[in-house]
mmCIF file of C-alpha atoms in Angstrom:
data_model
loop_
_atom_site.group_PDB
_atom_site.id
_atom_site.type_symbol
_atom_site.label_atom_id
_atom_site.label_comp_id
_atom_site.label_asym_id
_atom_site.label_seq_id
_atom_site.Cartn_x
_atom_site.Cartn_y
_atom_site.Cartn_z
ATOM 1 C CA MET A 1 37.240 53.547 100.163
ATOM 2 C CA SER A 2 37.826 51.499 97.034
ATOM 3 C CA ARG A 3 41.302 50.821 95.696
ATOM 4 C CA PHE A 4 40.418 52.860 92.595
ATOM 5 C CA LEU A 5 39.483 55.953 94.645
ATOM 6 C CA CYS A 6 42.667 55.581 96.707
ATOM 7 C CA LEU A 7 44.756 55.623 93.561
ATOM 8 C CA ILE A 8 42.989 58.756 92.280
ATOM 9 C CA LEU A 9 43.475 60.540 95.624
ATOM 10 C CA ALA A 10 47.161 59.622 95.740
ATOM 11 C CA ALA A 11 47.643 60.933 92.215
ATOM 12 C CA CYS A 12 45.967 64.223 93.077
ATOM 13 C CA LEU A 13 48.065 64.669 96.202
ATOM 14 C CA GLY A 14 51.204 63.895 94.228
ATOM 15 C CA ALA A 15 50.313 66.483 91.616
ATOM 16 C CA ALA A 16 49.694 69.092 94.314
ATOM 17 C CA GLU A 17 53.074 68.318 95.860
ATOM 18 C CA VAL A 18 54.795 68.768 92.494
ATOM 19 C CA HIS A 19 53.105 72.127 91.975
ATOM 20 C CA ALA A 20 54.182 73.210 95.491
ATOM 21 C CA GLN A 21 57.873 72.597 94.810
ATOM 22 C CA GLN A 22 60.083 75.675 94.265
ATOM 23 C CA PHE A 23 62.190 76.161 91.153
ATOM 24 C CA VAL A 24 65.755 77.478 91.190
ATOM 25 C CA GLN A 25 66.368 81.008 89.959
ATOM 26 C CA PRO A 26 69.183 83.588 90.291
ATOM 27 C CA GLN A 27 69.258 85.823 93.351
ATOM 28 C CA ALA A 28 68.302 89.435 92.816
ATOM 29 C CA SER A 29 71.445 90.378 94.771
ATOM 30 C CA PRO A 30 74.027 87.649 94.078
ATOM 31 C CA HIS A 31 76.379 86.432 96.775
ATOM 32 C CA ALA A 32 80.038 87.509 96.500
ATOM 33 C CA VAL A 33 83.248 86.986 98.474
ATOM 34 C CA VAL A 34 86.514 88.887 98.072
ATOM 35 C CA THR A 35 89.732 88.037 99.929
ATOM 36 C CA GLN A 36 93.036 89.885 99.992
ATOM 37 C CA THR A 37 96.175 88.712 101.734
ATOM 38 C CA VAL A 38 97.882 91.712 103.324
ATOM 39 C CA GLY A 39 101.340 90.653 104.389
ATOM 40 C CA LEU A 40 100.479 87.430 106.233
ATOM 41 C CA THR A 41 96.907 88.404 107.137
ATOM 42 C CA ASP A 42 93.792 87.422 105.144
ATOM 43 C CA VAL A 43 91.021 90.019 104.929
ATOM 44 C CA THR A 44 87.708 88.631 103.594
ATOM 45 C CA VAL A 45 84.463 90.453 102.812
ATOM 46 C CA ASP A 46 81.355 88.257 102.393
ATOM 47 C CA TYR A 47 78.381 90.177 100.979
ATOM 48 C CA HIS A 48 75.486 90.336 98.533
ATOM 49 C CA THR A 49 75.523 92.638 95.513
ATOM 50 C CA PRO A 50 72.411 94.757 94.939
ATOM 51 C CA GLY A 51 72.019 96.544 91.627
ATOM 52 C CA VAL A 52 71.027 100.133 90.913
ATOM 53 C CA LYS A 53 68.218 99.057 88.529
ATOM 54 C CA ASN A 54 67.325 102.613 87.506
ATOM 55 C CA ARG A 55 66.864 103.695 91.124
ATOM 56 C CA LYS A 56 68.358 106.613 92.999
ATOM 57 C CA VAL A 57 70.594 104.938 95.574
ATOM 58 C CA TRP A 58 72.101 107.500 97.919
ATOM 59 C CA GLY A 59 69.557 109.396 99.965
ATOM 60 C CA GLN A 60 66.629 107.305 98.681
ATOM 61 C CA LEU A 61 67.162 103.552 98.341
ATOM 62 C CA VAL A 62 69.863 103.939 100.998
ATOM 63 C CA PRO A 63 68.592 106.758 103.258
ATOM 64 C CA TYR A 64 70.978 109.256 104.760
ATOM 65 C CA GLU A 65 71.504 109.262 108.532
ATOM 66 C CA GLN A 66 70.450 105.600 108.842
ATOM 67 C CA VAL A 67 72.767 102.655 109.450
ATOM 68 C CA TRP A 68 72.942 100.559 106.275
ATOM 69 C CA ARG A 69 73.942 96.893 105.945
ATOM 70 C CA ALA A 70 76.536 97.804 103.274
ATOM 71 C CA GLY A 71 75.127 95.181 100.919
ATOM 72 C CA ALA A 72 71.891 93.207 100.607
ATOM 73 C CA ASN A 73 70.091 90.406 102.443
ATOM 74 C CA GLU A 74 71.847 89.211 105.624
ATOM 75 C CA ASN A 75 74.743 91.036 107.246
ATOM 76 C CA THR A 76 77.795 91.947 105.228
ATOM 77 C CA LEU A 77 80.641 90.210 107.074
ATOM 78 C CA ILE A 78 84.327 91.067 107.230
ATOM 79 C CA THR A 79 86.909 88.658 108.653
ATOM 80 C CA PHE A 80 90.509 89.299 109.718
ATOM 81 C CA SER A 81 92.779 86.291 110.281
ATOM 82 C CA ASP A 82 94.992 88.429 112.547
ATOM 83 C CA SER A 83 94.587 91.674 114.438
ATOM 84 C CA VAL A 84 94.764 94.796 112.266
ATOM 85 C CA ARG A 85 94.484 98.559 112.494
ATOM 86 C CA ILE A 86 91.781 100.353 110.500
ATOM 87 C CA SER A 87 92.371 104.056 109.997
ATOM 88 C CA GLY A 88 94.772 103.792 112.925
ATOM 89 C CA LYS A 89 92.364 102.059 115.329
ATOM 90 C CA PRO A 90 92.979 98.478 116.558
ATOM 91 C CA VAL A 91 90.660 95.623 115.600
ATOM 92 C CA SER A 92 91.148 92.087 116.932
ATOM 93 C CA ALA A 93 91.205 89.021 114.689
ATOM 94 C CA GLY A 94 87.707 87.684 114.019
ATOM 95 C CA THR A 95 84.505 88.216 112.037
ATOM 96 C CA TYR A 96 82.360 91.339 112.258
ATOM 97 C CA SER A 97 79.252 92.767 110.646
ATOM 98 C CA LEU A 98 80.067 95.699 108.404
ATOM 99 C CA TYR A 99 77.763 98.707 108.319
ATOM 100 C CA VAL A 100 77.932 102.170 106.797
ATOM 101 C CA LEU A 101 76.202 105.311 108.039
ATOM 102 C CA PRO A 102 75.856 107.628 105.004
ATOM 103 C CA SER A 103 75.201 111.339 105.314
ATOM 104 C CA ALA A 104 74.178 114.127 102.979
ATOM 105 C CA ASP A 105 76.329 116.872 104.473
ATOM 106 C CA HIS A 106 79.243 115.400 106.486
ATOM 107 C CA ASP A 107 81.617 112.435 106.609
ATOM 108 C CA TRP A 108 80.120 108.971 106.472
ATOM 109 C CA GLN A 109 80.867 106.349 109.133
ATOM 110 C CA PHE A 110 82.458 102.933 108.527
ATOM 111 C CA ILE A 111 81.239 100.609 111.291
ATOM 112 C CA LEU A 112 82.206 97.163 112.550
ATOM 113 C CA ASN A 113 79.763 95.445 114.891
ATOM 114 C CA LYS A 114 80.327 92.286 116.935
ATOM 115 C CA VAL A 115 76.861 90.781 116.247
ATOM 116 C CA THR A 116 77.034 88.775 113.014
ATOM 117 C CA ASN A 117 73.663 86.975 112.797
ATOM 118 C CA HIS A 118 71.267 89.824 112.013
ATOM 119 C CA TRP A 119 69.291 90.196 108.800
ATOM 120 C CA GLY A 120 70.669 93.440 107.448
ATOM 121 C CA ASN A 121 70.370 96.117 110.106
ATOM 122 C CA GLU A 122 67.437 94.539 111.949
ATOM 123 C CA GLY A 123 68.353 94.403 115.623
ATOM 124 C CA TYR A 124 71.449 96.573 115.124
ATOM 125 C CA LYS A 125 72.641 98.247 118.334
ATOM 126 C CA ALA A 126 75.338 100.900 118.426
ATOM 127 C CA GLU A 127 76.570 99.602 121.783
ATOM 128 C CA ASP A 128 77.733 96.451 119.978
ATOM 129 C CA ASP A 129 80.036 98.449 117.687
ATOM 130 C CA VAL A 130 83.739 97.644 117.967
ATOM 131 C CA LEU A 131 84.834 100.324 115.494
ATOM 132 C CA ARG A 132 83.557 103.555 113.999
ATOM 133 C CA VAL A 133 85.785 105.619 111.730
ATOM 134 C CA PRO A 134 84.879 108.512 109.433
ATOM 135 C CA VAL A 135 85.136 107.977 105.668
ATOM 136 C CA LEU A 136 84.875 110.564 102.928
ATOM 137 C CA PRO A 137 82.699 109.494 99.957
ATOM 138 C CA GLU A 138 84.207 110.207 96.550
ATOM 139 C CA THR A 139 82.343 110.683 93.290
ATOM 140 C CA THR A 140 83.370 107.923 90.882
ATOM 141 C CA PRO A 141 82.158 106.478 87.548
ATOM 142 C CA MET A 142 78.812 104.703 87.531
ATOM 143 C CA ARG A 143 78.811 101.133 88.870
ATOM 144 C CA GLU A 144 75.598 99.151 88.488
ATOM 145 C CA SER A 145 76.314 96.506 91.147
ATOM 146 C CA LEU A 146 77.739 97.098 94.610
ATOM 147 C CA HIS A 147 81.367 96.028 94.649
ATOM 148 C CA TYR A 148 84.061 95.594 97.311
ATOM 149 C CA TRP A 149 87.650 95.733 96.111
ATOM 150 C CA PHE A 150 91.189 96.219 97.395
ATOM 151 C CA SER A 151 93.794 98.700 96.187
ATOM 152 C CA ASP A 152 97.155 100.143 97.212
ATOM 153 C CA VAL A 153 98.218 96.708 98.446
ATOM 154 C CA ARG A 154 101.564 96.791 100.262
ATOM 155 C CA PRO A 155 103.506 94.226 102.312
ATOM 156 C CA ASN A 156 101.820 95.471 105.488
ATOM 157 C CA ALA A 157 98.753 97.440 104.378
ATOM 158 C CA ALA A 158 95.951 97.785 101.840
ATOM 159 C CA ARG A 159 92.944 99.935 101.096
ATOM 160 C CA LEU A 160 89.444 98.385 101.193
ATOM 161 C CA ASN A 161 86.954 100.119 98.890
ATOM 162 C CA LEU A 162 83.164 99.954 98.548
ATOM 163 C CA SER A 163 81.777 101.258 95.248
ATOM 164 C CA TRP A 164 78.147 101.559 94.179
ATOM 165 C CA GLU A 165 76.279 103.864 91.825
ATOM 166 C CA THR A 166 78.534 106.950 91.697
ATOM 167 C CA LYS A 167 80.081 106.804 95.171
ATOM 168 C CA THR A 168 83.170 105.080 96.588
ATOM 169 C CA ILE A 169 84.292 104.978 100.200
ATOM 170 C CA SER A 170 87.494 103.397 101.489
ATOM 171 C CA VAL A 171 89.409 102.578 104.667
ATOM 172 C CA PHE A 172 93.103 101.881 105.154
ATOM 173 C CA ILE A 173 93.892 98.529 106.777
ATOM 174 C CA ARG A 174 97.330 98.001 108.299
ATOM 175 C CA THR A 175 98.728 94.686 109.548
ATOM 176 C CA ASN A 176 101.630 93.988 111.899
ATOM 177 C CA VAL A 177 103.376 91.731 109.412
ATOM 178 C CA HIS A 178 106.845 92.329 110.829
ATOM 179 C CA ALA A 179 105.859 90.896 114.213
ATOM 180 C CA LYS A 180 104.664 87.671 112.585
ATOM 181 C CA VAL A 181 107.749 87.403 110.386
ATOM 182 C CA LEU A 182 110.024 88.083 113.357
ATOM 183 C CA GLN A 183 108.351 85.370 115.411
ATOM 184 C CA SER A 184 108.690 82.861 112.560
ATOM 185 C CA MET A 185 112.262 83.955 111.865
ATOM 186 C CA GLN A 186 113.431 83.532 115.458
ATOM 187 C CA ALA A 187 111.808 80.101 115.682
ATOM 188 C CA ALA A 188 113.538 78.996 112.466
ATOM 189 C CA VAL A 189 116.948 80.280 113.611
ATOM 190 C CA ALA A 190 116.539 78.635 117.015
ATOM 191 C CA LYS A 191 115.842 75.338 115.255
ATOM 192 C CA THR A 192 118.731 75.660 112.764
ATOM 193 C CA PRO A 193 121.239 78.113 114.298
ATOM 194 C CA ASN A 194 124.176 77.219 112.030
ATOM 195 C CA ASP A 195 122.563 77.649 108.618
ATOM 196 C CA PRO A 196 124.381 80.607 106.988
ATOM 197 C CA GLN A 197 121.766 80.955 104.251
ATOM 198 C CA LEU A 198 118.933 81.144 106.792
ATOM 199 C CA LEU A 199 120.859 83.645 108.929
ATOM 200 C CA ALA A 200 121.680 85.823 105.917
ATOM 201 C CA GLY A 201 118.080 85.712 104.707
ATOM 202 C CA ALA A 202 116.835 86.747 108.141
ATOM 203 C CA ALA A 203 119.347 89.597 108.301
ATOM 204 C CA ASP A 204 118.419 90.702 104.783
ATOM 205 C CA TYR A 205 114.718 90.953 105.717
ATOM 206 C CA LEU A 206 115.539 93.045 108.782
ATOM 207 C CA ILE A 207 117.900 95.290 106.799
ATOM 208 C CA GLN A 208 115.440 95.831 103.957
ATOM 209 C CA ASN A 209 112.701 96.825 106.401
ATOM 210 C CA GLN A 210 115.055 98.792 108.668
ATOM 211 C CA ILE A 211 113.948 97.024 111.837
ATOM 212 C CA GLU A 212 115.730 95.187 114.682
ATOM 213 C CA GLY A 213 119.191 96.453 113.728
ATOM 214 C CA GLU A 214 121.008 94.686 116.560
ATOM 215 C CA LEU A 215 119.374 91.362 115.751
ATOM 216 C CA ALA A 216 120.285 91.833 112.093
ATOM 217 C CA LEU A 217 123.914 92.444 113.101
ATOM 218 C CA LYS A 218 123.929 89.316 115.261
ATOM 219 C CA TYR A 219 122.554 87.212 112.407
ATOM 220 C CA ILE A 220 124.872 88.545 109.706
ATOM 221 C CA ASN A 221 127.983 88.266 111.894
ATOM 222 C CA ARG A 222 127.170 84.630 112.546
ATOM 223 C CA ALA A 223 126.482 84.044 108.837
ATOM 224 C CA ILE A 224 129.910 85.496 107.994
ATOM 225 C CA GLU A 225 131.570 83.265 110.588
ATOM 226 C CA LEU A 226 130.020 80.269 108.850
ATOM 227 C CA ASN A 227 130.452 81.484 105.270
ATOM 228 C CA GLU A 228 132.526 84.567 104.467
ATOM 229 C CA SER A 229 130.926 85.112 101.059
ATOM 230 C CA TYR A 230 130.784 88.434 99.270
ATOM 231 C CA THR A 231 126.986 88.439 99.596
ATOM 232 C CA ASN A 232 127.136 88.099 103.380
ATOM 233 C CA LEU A 233 129.869 90.724 103.662
ATOM 234 C CA TRP A 234 127.871 93.077 101.455
ATOM 235 C CA LEU A 235 124.801 92.613 103.635
ATOM 236 C CA LYS A 236 126.871 93.680 106.631
ATOM 237 C CA ALA A 237 128.179 96.698 104.712
ATOM 238 C CA ARG A 238 124.621 97.796 103.944
ATOM 239 C CA LEU A 239 123.586 97.302 107.559
ATOM 240 C CA MET A 240 126.492 99.338 108.934
ATOM 241 C CA ALA A 241 125.769 102.150 106.478
ATOM 242 C CA GLN A 242 122.134 102.043 107.598
ATOM 243 C CA LYS A 243 123.370 102.419 111.195
ATOM 244 C CA GLU A 244 125.568 105.335 109.977
ATOM 245 C CA ASP A 245 128.716 103.478 111.025
ATOM 246 C CA TYR A 246 130.440 104.285 107.765
ATOM 247 C CA LEU A 247 133.913 103.133 108.814
ATOM 248 C CA SER A 248 132.561 99.645 109.424
ATOM 249 C CA ALA A 249 130.520 99.845 106.213
ATOM 250 C CA VAL A 250 133.653 100.688 104.196
ATOM 251 C CA GLU A 251 135.630 97.868 105.799
ATOM 252 C CA ALA A 252 132.905 95.281 105.077
ATOM 253 C CA ALA A 253 132.388 96.602 101.538
ATOM 254 C CA ARG A 254 136.093 96.296 100.715
ATOM 255 C CA ARG A 255 136.110 92.724 102.004
ATOM 256 C CA ALA A 256 132.991 91.958 99.947
ATOM 257 C CA ILE A 257 134.546 93.289 96.725
ATOM 258 C CA LYS A 258 137.749 91.347 97.409
ATOM 259 C CA ALA A 259 135.842 88.133 98.140
ATOM 260 C CA GLY A 260 133.758 88.275 94.963
ATOM 261 C CA ASP A 261 134.496 85.915 92.078
ATOM 262 C CA LYS A 262 135.489 88.079 89.115
ATOM 263 C CA ASP A 263 134.154 85.402 86.756
ATOM 264 C CA ASP A 264 130.751 85.231 88.457
ATOM 265 C CA ASP A 265 128.180 87.060 86.293
ATOM 266 C CA LYS A 266 126.012 87.895 89.302
ATOM 267 C CA PHE A 267 128.953 89.464 91.094
ATOM 268 C CA LYS A 268 130.075 91.343 87.954
ATOM 269 C CA ASN A 269 126.599 92.826 87.570
ATOM 270 C CA GLN A 270 126.566 93.984 91.195
ATOM 271 C CA LEU A 271 130.126 95.285 91.270
ATOM 272 C CA PRO A 272 129.534 98.751 89.690
ATOM 273 C CA GLY A 273 126.817 99.547 92.233
ATOM 274 C CA MET A 274 128.966 98.268 95.068
ATOM 275 C CA LYS A 275 131.814 100.542 94.016
ATOM 276 C CA VAL A 276 129.480 103.569 93.849
ATOM 277 C CA ALA A 277 128.161 102.838 97.353
ATOM 278 C CA LEU A 278 131.693 102.318 98.668
ATOM 279 C CA THR A 279 132.741 105.724 97.315
ATOM 280 C CA GLN A 280 129.745 107.374 98.989
ATOM 281 C CA TRP A 281 130.443 105.692 102.326
ATOM 282 C CA GLN A 282 134.140 106.636 102.135
ATOM 283 C CA SER A 283 133.209 110.308 101.698
ATOM 284 C CA LYS A 284 131.124 110.090 104.895
ATOM 285 C CA ALA A 285 133.641 108.032 106.859
ATOM 286 C CA TYR A 286 136.717 110.239 106.429
#
């Protein structure tokens, strides 16, 4: 073959290769990720967002009585950085496929499945489910694109919602945040056992959340030994009132008021409330 013919052939092959290349365009169902920290636990939903596009979704595009991928394309995935409880049922830390089983005439099902590499619901098996809880669909304003979102976020819980077209379903996720805080707290105190600020902060957390009363008392007593400030004494007064030991609450409250600096603006702002609480505890103590 002549050099000229070789050049022509190479040019033709090159042109064919150019025509075969794919161009970049937006996905019909764009990828989305939403993460919410609940206490100390991250909850992440990784999904694709189909649109309504003038279609009837529920009962047609998404058939009733069939497990649905709860999104588009590959599996919708949900990840928990720590163990949680969903609608009261335990779920271990990890990543799961999220499915929904919609129904025309009874509660829907929110499903977590341990197999995470399916395409949608292809290959789905109910025996691989790790959680099934009923959810009640609510009629809500029109939403063109499927959307996951969190609401009612608290220090140890949140609500995960799925909204599309005119329906929203939700589940309540609860985390054991106090256990993680307690573990961290005890490690910190063991490392620095004579830090009155650390001890008072640990006691304050326990008092505010009304947990581990004896540990709170141990911490605040030690904090007072190291620093008999009005703030530490007042923490003990609150704790003793919480334990309904009003005599001890009154005694600690009186010491707190006496120890306060009358020229300290922070103390002056707290003093009226302290006096009201002291009066209430006195009426219960005597």
